[in-house]
Amino acid sequence: MTKRDLVVIAALAGAHGVKGEARIKAFGDAGTVCAYGPFLDESGAVLFTPVSAKPGPNGLVIARFKETVTREQLLAMKSTKLHVPRAALPQLEEDEFYYADLIGLAAETLQGEILGKVKAIQDYGAGDILEIAGPDGTLLVPFTREAAPHVDVKAGRIVVDPPEDDEEIGGDGAPG
């Protein structure tokens, strides 16, 4: 399985209790994170096979696995990214995207000026934000139809029209 065939959908957040349950941070719908089959590592090897899941505190999911796993093993694996095969995920509508498909896209303006590449998608509570890393630092752009009117995953690019009042962020995280 290639890296392109896998999508990160969660991360191990630690142990829950002493009976082998795990806390999982879902990167999407927490209610379905355990519904896509076994969790894989980045090479495609099976890490855990969820057999039950329930809502946990602070938006986490509490999962029990088919594999026998100790609290100590789960704590040692904290922050491990959990992948699933792309084929196991639901088909998306025309204007929907998986974050994994957006990261790495070339970002350009309406006039064709290259701004950089999409480094990450952030959500600080007010909606998705594209984090674009370029030669002039990092640009944060709302991921809305107005600010990102054209996304072409197959061509590897996204056209952005950042609002006038957005500030660029310097490499040190301070306003530039």
mmCIF file of the C-alpha atoms, coordinates in Angstrom:
data_MODEL
# 
_entry.id   MODEL 
# 
loop_
_atom_site.group_PDB 
_atom_site.id 
_atom_site.type_symbol 
_atom_site.label_atom_id 
_atom_site.label_alt_id 
_atom_site.label_comp_id 
_atom_site.label_asym_id 
_atom_site.label_entity_id 
_atom_site.label_seq_id 
_atom_site.pdbx_PDB_ins_code 
_atom_site.Cartn_x 
_atom_site.Cartn_y 
_atom_site.Cartn_z 
_atom_site.occupancy 
_atom_site.B_iso_or_equiv 
_atom_site.pdbx_formal_charge 
_atom_site.auth_seq_id 
_atom_site.auth_comp_id 
_atom_site.auth_asym_id 
_atom_site.auth_atom_id 
_atom_site.pdbx_PDB_model_num 
ATOM 1   C CA . MET A 1 1   ? 0.000   0.000  0.000   1.00 0.00 ? 1   MET A CA 1 
ATOM 2   C CA . THR A 1 2   ? 1.403   3.403  -0.908  1.00 0.00 ? 2   THR A CA 1 
ATOM 3   C CA . LYS A 1 3   ? 1.277   6.449  1.324   1.00 0.00 ? 3   LYS A CA 1 
ATOM 4   C CA . ARG A 1 4   ? -1.272  7.954  -1.096  1.00 0.00 ? 4   ARG A CA 1 
ATOM 5   C CA . ASP A 1 5   ? -3.609  4.985  -0.449  1.00 0.00 ? 5   ASP A CA 1 
ATOM 6   C CA . LEU A 1 6   ? -3.751  5.786  3.291   1.00 0.00 ? 6   LEU A CA 1 
ATOM 7   C CA . VAL A 1 7   ? -5.502  8.649  5.068   1.00 0.00 ? 7   VAL A CA 1 
ATOM 8   C CA . VAL A 1 8   ? -4.815  9.743  8.656   1.00 0.00 ? 8   VAL A CA 1 
ATOM 9   C CA . ILE A 1 9   ? -8.186  9.885  10.399  1.00 0.00 ? 9   ILE A CA 1 
ATOM 10  C CA . ALA A 1 10  ? -7.173  9.968  14.062  1.00 0.00 ? 10  ALA A CA 1 
ATOM 11  C CA . ALA A 1 11  ? -4.363  9.928  16.587  1.00 0.00 ? 11  ALA A CA 1 
ATOM 12  C CA . LEU A 1 12  ? -3.948  7.865  19.713  1.00 0.00 ? 12  LEU A CA 1 
ATOM 13  C CA . ALA A 1 13  ? -4.450  10.215 22.665  1.00 0.00 ? 13  ALA A CA 1 
ATOM 14  C CA . GLY A 1 14  ? -3.489  7.707  25.359  1.00 0.00 ? 14  GLY A CA 1 
ATOM 15  C CA . ALA A 1 15  ? -5.032  5.075  27.586  1.00 0.00 ? 15  ALA A CA 1 
ATOM 16  C CA . HIS A 1 16  ? -8.455  5.122  29.220  1.00 0.00 ? 16  HIS A CA 1 
ATOM 17  C CA . GLY A 1 17  ? -8.621  3.183  32.444  1.00 0.00 ? 17  GLY A CA 1 
ATOM 18  C CA . VAL A 1 18  ? -6.695  -0.014 33.041  1.00 0.00 ? 18  VAL A CA 1 
ATOM 19  C CA . LYS A 1 19  ? -8.568  -2.523 30.851  1.00 0.00 ? 19  LYS A CA 1 
ATOM 20  C CA . GLY A 1 20  ? -6.972  -1.777 27.475  1.00 0.00 ? 20  GLY A CA 1 
ATOM 21  C CA . GLU A 1 21  ? -9.299  0.970  26.263  1.00 0.00 ? 21  GLU A CA 1 
ATOM 22  C CA . ALA A 1 22  ? -7.777  3.850  24.316  1.00 0.00 ? 22  ALA A CA 1 
ATOM 23  C CA . ARG A 1 23  ? -8.544  7.538  23.965  1.00 0.00 ? 23  ARG A CA 1 
ATOM 24  C CA . ILE A 1 24  ? -8.625  8.577  20.318  1.00 0.00 ? 24  ILE A CA 1 
ATOM 25  C CA . LYS A 1 25  ? -8.618  12.080 18.845  1.00 0.00 ? 25  LYS A CA 1 
ATOM 26  C CA . ALA A 1 26  ? -10.663 11.927 15.653  1.00 0.00 ? 26  ALA A CA 1 
ATOM 27  C CA . PHE A 1 27  ? -9.771  14.190 12.717  1.00 0.00 ? 27  PHE A CA 1 
ATOM 28  C CA . GLY A 1 28  ? -13.330 14.369 11.467  1.00 0.00 ? 28  GLY A CA 1 
ATOM 29  C CA . ASP A 1 29  ? -16.600 12.837 12.599  1.00 0.00 ? 29  ASP A CA 1 
ATOM 30  C CA . ALA A 1 30  ? -15.868 11.276 15.980  1.00 0.00 ? 30  ALA A CA 1 
ATOM 31  C CA . GLY A 1 31  ? -19.006 9.148  15.694  1.00 0.00 ? 31  GLY A CA 1 
ATOM 32  C CA . THR A 1 32  ? -17.672 7.232  12.695  1.00 0.00 ? 32  THR A CA 1 
ATOM 33  C CA . VAL A 1 33  ? -13.906 7.183  13.264  1.00 0.00 ? 33  VAL A CA 1 
ATOM 34  C CA . CYS A 1 34  ? -13.939 3.507  14.293  1.00 0.00 ? 34  CYS A CA 1 
ATOM 35  C CA . ALA A 1 35  ? -16.256 2.399  11.461  1.00 0.00 ? 35  ALA A CA 1 
ATOM 36  C CA . TYR A 1 36  ? -13.686 2.126  8.654   1.00 0.00 ? 36  TYR A CA 1 
ATOM 37  C CA . GLY A 1 37  ? -11.960 -1.077 9.680   1.00 0.00 ? 37  GLY A CA 1 
ATOM 38  C CA . PRO A 1 38  ? -8.570  -1.583 11.293  1.00 0.00 ? 38  PRO A CA 1 
ATOM 39  C CA . PHE A 1 39  ? -6.302  1.335  12.116  1.00 0.00 ? 39  PHE A CA 1 
ATOM 40  C CA . LEU A 1 40  ? -3.031  1.060  10.193  1.00 0.00 ? 40  LEU A CA 1 
ATOM 41  C CA . ASP A 1 41  ? 0.411   2.564  10.652  1.00 0.00 ? 41  ASP A CA 1 
ATOM 42  C CA . GLU A 1 42  ? 2.010   4.668  7.901   1.00 0.00 ? 42  GLU A CA 1 
ATOM 43  C CA . SER A 1 43  ? 3.310   1.549  6.142   1.00 0.00 ? 43  SER A CA 1 
ATOM 44  C CA . GLY A 1 44  ? -0.135  -0.079 6.029   1.00 0.00 ? 44  GLY A CA 1 
ATOM 45  C CA . ALA A 1 45  ? 0.418   -2.617 8.817   1.00 0.00 ? 45  ALA A CA 1 
ATOM 46  C CA . VAL A 1 46  ? -2.487  -3.196 11.211  1.00 0.00 ? 46  VAL A CA 1 
ATOM 47  C CA . LEU A 1 47  ? -2.060  -1.490 14.585  1.00 0.00 ? 47  LEU A CA 1 
ATOM 48  C CA . PHE A 1 48  ? -5.515  -1.962 16.119  1.00 0.00 ? 48  PHE A CA 1 
ATOM 49  C CA . THR A 1 49  ? -8.906  -3.298 15.087  1.00 0.00 ? 49  THR A CA 1 
ATOM 50  C CA . PRO A 1 50  ? -11.685 -1.375 16.859  1.00 0.00 ? 50  PRO A CA 1 
ATOM 51  C CA . VAL A 1 51  ? -14.508 -3.532 18.227  1.00 0.00 ? 51  VAL A CA 1 
ATOM 52  C CA . SER A 1 52  ? -16.383 -0.843 20.164  1.00 0.00 ? 52  SER A CA 1 
ATOM 53  C CA . ALA A 1 53  ? -16.367 2.901  20.513  1.00 0.00 ? 53  ALA A CA 1 
ATOM 54  C CA . LYS A 1 54  ? -18.173 5.435  22.664  1.00 0.00 ? 54  LYS A CA 1 
ATOM 55  C CA . PRO A 1 55  ? -17.974 9.201  23.121  1.00 0.00 ? 55  PRO A CA 1 
ATOM 56  C CA . GLY A 1 56  ? -15.374 10.316 25.608  1.00 0.00 ? 56  GLY A CA 1 
ATOM 57  C CA . PRO A 1 57  ? -14.507 13.592 27.342  1.00 0.00 ? 57  PRO A CA 1 
ATOM 58  C CA . ASN A 1 58  ? -13.492 16.694 25.361  1.00 0.00 ? 58  ASN A CA 1 
ATOM 59  C CA . GLY A 1 59  ? -14.563 15.275 21.995  1.00 0.00 ? 59  GLY A CA 1 
ATOM 60  C CA . LEU A 1 60  ? -12.388 12.181 22.282  1.00 0.00 ? 60  LEU A CA 1 
ATOM 61  C CA . VAL A 1 61  ? -13.527 8.662  21.433  1.00 0.00 ? 61  VAL A CA 1 
ATOM 62  C CA . ILE A 1 62  ? -13.001 5.767  23.837  1.00 0.00 ? 62  ILE A CA 1 
ATOM 63  C CA . ALA A 1 63  ? -12.260 2.597  21.862  1.00 0.00 ? 63  ALA A CA 1 
ATOM 64  C CA . ARG A 1 64  ? -11.711 -1.050 22.686  1.00 0.00 ? 64  ARG A CA 1 
ATOM 65  C CA . PHE A 1 65  ? -9.648  -3.156 20.293  1.00 0.00 ? 65  PHE A CA 1 
ATOM 66  C CA . LYS A 1 66  ? -9.659  -6.794 19.198  1.00 0.00 ? 66  LYS A CA 1 
ATOM 67  C CA . GLU A 1 67  ? -5.932  -6.953 19.954  1.00 0.00 ? 67  GLU A CA 1 
ATOM 68  C CA . THR A 1 68  ? -4.819  -7.293 23.558  1.00 0.00 ? 68  THR A CA 1 
ATOM 69  C CA . VAL A 1 69  ? -3.109  -4.067 24.518  1.00 0.00 ? 69  VAL A CA 1 
ATOM 70  C CA . THR A 1 70  ? -1.963  -2.793 27.905  1.00 0.00 ? 70  THR A CA 1 
ATOM 71  C CA . ARG A 1 71  ? -2.294  0.658  29.373  1.00 0.00 ? 71  ARG A CA 1 
ATOM 72  C CA . GLU A 1 72  ? 1.492   1.007  29.239  1.00 0.00 ? 72  GLU A CA 1 
ATOM 73  C CA . GLN A 1 73  ? 1.594   0.126  25.534  1.00 0.00 ? 73  GLN A CA 1 
ATOM 74  C CA . LEU A 1 74  ? -1.105  2.696  24.781  1.00 0.00 ? 74  LEU A CA 1 
ATOM 75  C CA . LEU A 1 75  ? 0.687   5.383  26.782  1.00 0.00 ? 75  LEU A CA 1 
ATOM 76  C CA . ALA A 1 76  ? 3.940   4.616  24.942  1.00 0.00 ? 76  ALA A CA 1 
ATOM 77  C CA . MET A 1 77  ? 2.117   5.013  21.602  1.00 0.00 ? 77  MET A CA 1 
ATOM 78  C CA . LYS A 1 78  ? 0.506   8.358  22.485  1.00 0.00 ? 78  LYS A CA 1 
ATOM 79  C CA . SER A 1 79  ? 0.304   10.661 19.418  1.00 0.00 ? 79  SER A CA 1 
ATOM 80  C CA . THR A 1 80  ? 0.613   7.742  16.985  1.00 0.00 ? 80  THR A CA 1 
ATOM 81  C CA . LYS A 1 81  ? -1.266  8.604  13.801  1.00 0.00 ? 81  LYS A CA 1 
ATOM 82  C CA . LEU A 1 82  ? -3.988  6.143  12.869  1.00 0.00 ? 82  LEU A CA 1 
ATOM 83  C CA . HIS A 1 83  ? -4.508  5.540  9.147   1.00 0.00 ? 83  HIS A CA 1 
ATOM 84  C CA . VAL A 1 84  ? -7.204  3.781  7.141   1.00 0.00 ? 84  VAL A CA 1 
ATOM 85  C CA . PRO A 1 85  ? -7.256  2.840  3.468   1.00 0.00 ? 85  PRO A CA 1 
ATOM 86  C CA . ARG A 1 86  ? -8.651  5.646  1.299   1.00 0.00 ? 86  ARG A CA 1 
ATOM 87  C CA . ALA A 1 87  ? -10.982 3.071  -0.285  1.00 0.00 ? 87  ALA A CA 1 
ATOM 88  C CA . ALA A 1 88  ? -12.674 2.495  3.109   1.00 0.00 ? 88  ALA A CA 1 
ATOM 89  C CA . LEU A 1 89  ? -13.795 6.129  3.357   1.00 0.00 ? 89  LEU A CA 1 
ATOM 90  C CA . PRO A 1 90  ? -17.123 7.320  1.943   1.00 0.00 ? 90  PRO A CA 1 
ATOM 91  C CA . GLN A 1 91  ? -17.281 8.915  -1.496  1.00 0.00 ? 91  GLN A CA 1 
ATOM 92  C CA . LEU A 1 92  ? -17.377 12.699 -1.317  1.00 0.00 ? 92  LEU A CA 1 
ATOM 93  C CA . GLU A 1 93  ? -19.736 15.114 -2.996  1.00 0.00 ? 93  GLU A CA 1 
ATOM 94  C CA . GLU A 1 94  ? -18.373 17.341 -5.766  1.00 0.00 ? 94  GLU A CA 1 
ATOM 95  C CA . ASP A 1 95  ? -17.314 20.244 -3.511  1.00 0.00 ? 95  ASP A CA 1 
ATOM 96  C CA . GLU A 1 96  ? -16.056 18.164 -0.570  1.00 0.00 ? 96  GLU A CA 1 
ATOM 97  C CA . PHE A 1 97  ? -12.420 17.334 0.142   1.00 0.00 ? 97  PHE A CA 1 
ATOM 98  C CA . TYR A 1 98  ? -10.397 15.311 2.572   1.00 0.00 ? 98  TYR A CA 1 
ATOM 99  C CA . TYR A 1 99  ? -7.752  17.414 4.328   1.00 0.00 ? 99  TYR A CA 1 
ATOM 100 C CA . ALA A 1 100 ? -5.139  14.915 3.178   1.00 0.00 ? 100 ALA A CA 1 
ATOM 101 C CA . ASP A 1 101 ? -5.965  15.823 -0.436  1.00 0.00 ? 101 ASP A CA 1 
ATOM 102 C CA . LEU A 1 102 ? -5.515  19.564 0.177   1.00 0.00 ? 102 LEU A CA 1 
ATOM 103 C CA . ILE A 1 103 ? -2.156  19.405 1.950   1.00 0.00 ? 103 ILE A CA 1 
ATOM 104 C CA . GLY A 1 104 ? 0.638   19.921 -0.557  1.00 0.00 ? 104 GLY A CA 1 
ATOM 105 C CA . LEU A 1 105 ? -1.473  21.666 -3.206  1.00 0.00 ? 105 LEU A CA 1 
ATOM 106 C CA . ALA A 1 106 ? 0.159   24.675 -4.868  1.00 0.00 ? 106 ALA A CA 1 
ATOM 107 C CA . ALA A 1 107 ? -1.667  27.846 -3.846  1.00 0.00 ? 107 ALA A CA 1 
ATOM 108 C CA . GLU A 1 108 ? -1.972  30.700 -6.308  1.00 0.00 ? 108 GLU A CA 1 
ATOM 109 C CA . THR A 1 109 ? -3.883  33.954 -6.614  1.00 0.00 ? 109 THR A CA 1 
ATOM 110 C CA . LEU A 1 110 ? -6.663  34.695 -9.105  1.00 0.00 ? 110 LEU A CA 1 
ATOM 111 C CA . GLN A 1 111 ? -3.960  36.295 -11.282 1.00 0.00 ? 111 GLN A CA 1 
ATOM 112 C CA . GLY A 1 112 ? -1.808  33.129 -11.238 1.00 0.00 ? 112 GLY A CA 1 
ATOM 113 C CA . GLU A 1 113 ? 0.828   34.383 -8.764  1.00 0.00 ? 113 GLU A CA 1 
ATOM 114 C CA . ILE A 1 114 ? 2.260   31.454 -6.778  1.00 0.00 ? 114 ILE A CA 1 
ATOM 115 C CA . LEU A 1 115 ? 1.820   31.974 -3.023  1.00 0.00 ? 115 LEU A CA 1 
ATOM 116 C CA . GLY A 1 116 ? 3.267   28.674 -1.825  1.00 0.00 ? 116 GLY A CA 1 
ATOM 117 C CA . LYS A 1 117 ? 1.878   25.297 -0.811  1.00 0.00 ? 117 LYS A CA 1 
ATOM 118 C CA . VAL A 1 118 ? -0.898  24.286 1.553   1.00 0.00 ? 118 VAL A CA 1 
ATOM 119 C CA . LYS A 1 119 ? 0.957   23.170 4.663   1.00 0.00 ? 119 LYS A CA 1 
ATOM 120 C CA . ALA A 1 120 ? -2.017  22.380 6.919   1.00 0.00 ? 120 ALA A CA 1 
ATOM 121 C CA . ILE A 1 121 ? -5.701  22.983 7.522   1.00 0.00 ? 121 ILE A CA 1 
ATOM 122 C CA . GLN A 1 122 ? -6.491  24.509 10.891  1.00 0.00 ? 122 GLN A CA 1 
ATOM 123 C CA . ASP A 1 123 ? -9.798  24.929 12.698  1.00 0.00 ? 123 ASP A CA 1 
ATOM 124 C CA . TYR A 1 124 ? -9.706  27.405 15.541  1.00 0.00 ? 124 TYR A CA 1 
ATOM 125 C CA . GLY A 1 125 ? -13.475 27.212 16.030  1.00 0.00 ? 125 GLY A CA 1 
ATOM 126 C CA . ALA A 1 126 ? -14.698 29.582 13.326  1.00 0.00 ? 126 ALA A CA 1 
ATOM 127 C CA . GLY A 1 127 ? -14.234 27.293 10.323  1.00 0.00 ? 127 GLY A CA 1 
ATOM 128 C CA . ASP A 1 128 ? -11.436 25.739 8.337   1.00 0.00 ? 128 ASP A CA 1 
ATOM 129 C CA . ILE A 1 129 ? -8.338  27.845 7.627   1.00 0.00 ? 129 ILE A CA 1 
ATOM 130 C CA . LEU A 1 130 ? -5.763  27.023 4.945   1.00 0.00 ? 130 LEU A CA 1 
ATOM 131 C CA . GLU A 1 131 ? -2.206  27.460 6.189   1.00 0.00 ? 131 GLU A CA 1 
ATOM 132 C CA . ILE A 1 132 ? -0.131  28.338 3.125   1.00 0.00 ? 132 ILE A CA 1 
ATOM 133 C CA . ALA A 1 133 ? 3.651   28.286 3.460   1.00 0.00 ? 133 ALA A CA 1 
ATOM 134 C CA . GLY A 1 134 ? 5.472   30.433 0.930   1.00 0.00 ? 134 GLY A CA 1 
ATOM 135 C CA . PRO A 1 135 ? 8.650   32.415 0.415   1.00 0.00 ? 135 PRO A CA 1 
ATOM 136 C CA . ASP A 1 136 ? 7.168   35.418 2.262   1.00 0.00 ? 136 ASP A CA 1 
ATOM 137 C CA . GLY A 1 137 ? 6.115   33.420 5.324   1.00 0.00 ? 137 GLY A CA 1 
ATOM 138 C CA . THR A 1 138 ? 2.810   31.817 6.218   1.00 0.00 ? 138 THR A CA 1 
ATOM 139 C CA . LEU A 1 139 ? -0.531  33.047 4.942   1.00 0.00 ? 139 LEU A CA 1 
ATOM 140 C CA . LEU A 1 140 ? -3.774  32.038 6.652   1.00 0.00 ? 140 LEU A CA 1 
ATOM 141 C CA . VAL A 1 141 ? -6.798  31.972 4.331   1.00 0.00 ? 141 VAL A CA 1 
ATOM 142 C CA . PRO A 1 142 ? -10.364 30.962 5.230   1.00 0.00 ? 142 PRO A CA 1 
ATOM 143 C CA . PHE A 1 143 ? -11.382 27.805 3.389   1.00 0.00 ? 143 PHE A CA 1 
ATOM 144 C CA . THR A 1 144 ? -14.603 29.264 1.984   1.00 0.00 ? 144 THR A CA 1 
ATOM 145 C CA . ARG A 1 145 ? -15.904 29.445 -1.564  1.00 0.00 ? 145 ARG A CA 1 
ATOM 146 C CA . GLU A 1 146 ? -15.183 33.212 -1.586  1.00 0.00 ? 146 GLU A CA 1 
ATOM 147 C CA . ALA A 1 147 ? -11.575 32.929 -0.393  1.00 0.00 ? 147 ALA A CA 1 
ATOM 148 C CA . ALA A 1 148 ? -10.775 29.641 -2.192  1.00 0.00 ? 148 ALA A CA 1 
ATOM 149 C CA . PRO A 1 149 ? -12.983 29.690 -5.281  1.00 0.00 ? 149 PRO A CA 1 
ATOM 150 C CA . HIS A 1 150 ? -11.238 26.897 -7.194  1.00 0.00 ? 150 HIS A CA 1 
ATOM 151 C CA . VAL A 1 151 ? -9.774  23.614 -5.926  1.00 0.00 ? 151 VAL A CA 1 
ATOM 152 C CA . ASP A 1 152 ? -8.326  21.182 -8.453  1.00 0.00 ? 152 ASP A CA 1 
ATOM 153 C CA . VAL A 1 153 ? -6.872  18.232 -6.563  1.00 0.00 ? 153 VAL A CA 1 
ATOM 154 C CA . LYS A 1 154 ? -5.999  16.330 -9.755  1.00 0.00 ? 154 LYS A CA 1 
ATOM 155 C CA . ALA A 1 155 ? -4.028  19.299 -11.109 1.00 0.00 ? 155 ALA A CA 1 
ATOM 156 C CA . GLY A 1 156 ? -2.439  19.851 -7.678  1.00 0.00 ? 156 GLY A CA 1 
ATOM 157 C CA . ARG A 1 157 ? -3.520  23.466 -7.190  1.00 0.00 ? 157 ARG A CA 1 
ATOM 158 C CA . ILE A 1 158 ? -5.882  25.712 -5.297  1.00 0.00 ? 158 ILE A CA 1 
ATOM 159 C CA . VAL A 1 159 ? -6.772  29.267 -6.296  1.00 0.00 ? 159 VAL A CA 1 
ATOM 160 C CA . VAL A 1 160 ? -7.159  31.639 -3.368  1.00 0.00 ? 160 VAL A CA 1 
ATOM 161 C CA . ASP A 1 161 ? -8.432  35.185 -3.053  1.00 0.00 ? 161 ASP A CA 1 
ATOM 162 C CA . PRO A 1 162 ? -7.461  36.154 0.494   1.00 0.00 ? 162 PRO A CA 1 
ATOM 163 C CA . PRO A 1 163 ? -9.538  38.845 2.198   1.00 0.00 ? 163 PRO A CA 1 
ATOM 164 C CA . GLU A 1 164 ? -7.816  42.230 2.226   1.00 0.00 ? 164 GLU A CA 1 
ATOM 165 C CA . ASP A 1 165 ? -7.570  42.424 6.017   1.00 0.00 ? 165 ASP A CA 1 
ATOM 166 C CA . ASP A 1 166 ? -5.712  39.110 6.470   1.00 0.00 ? 166 ASP A CA 1 
ATOM 167 C CA . GLU A 1 167 ? -2.204  39.511 7.826   1.00 0.00 ? 167 GLU A CA 1 
ATOM 168 C CA . GLU A 1 168 ? 0.768   37.466 6.764   1.00 0.00 ? 168 GLU A CA 1 
ATOM 169 C CA . ILE A 1 169 ? 2.525   35.648 9.557   1.00 0.00 ? 169 ILE A CA 1 
ATOM 170 C CA . GLY A 1 170 ? 6.298   35.666 9.635   1.00 0.00 ? 170 GLY A CA 1 
ATOM 171 C CA . GLY A 1 171 ? 8.349   32.509 10.096  1.00 0.00 ? 171 GLY A CA 1 
ATOM 172 C CA . ASP A 1 172 ? 8.550   33.146 13.845  1.00 0.00 ? 172 ASP A CA 1 
ATOM 173 C CA . GLY A 1 173 ? 4.739   33.208 14.230  1.00 0.00 ? 173 GLY A CA 1 
ATOM 174 C CA . ALA A 1 174 ? 4.644   36.960 14.822  1.00 0.00 ? 174 ALA A CA 1 
ATOM 175 C CA . PRO A 1 175 ? 2.640   39.313 12.584  1.00 0.00 ? 175 PRO A CA 1 
ATOM 176 C CA . GLY A 1 176 ? 4.833   40.331 9.714   1.00 0.00 ? 176 GLY A CA 1 
# 
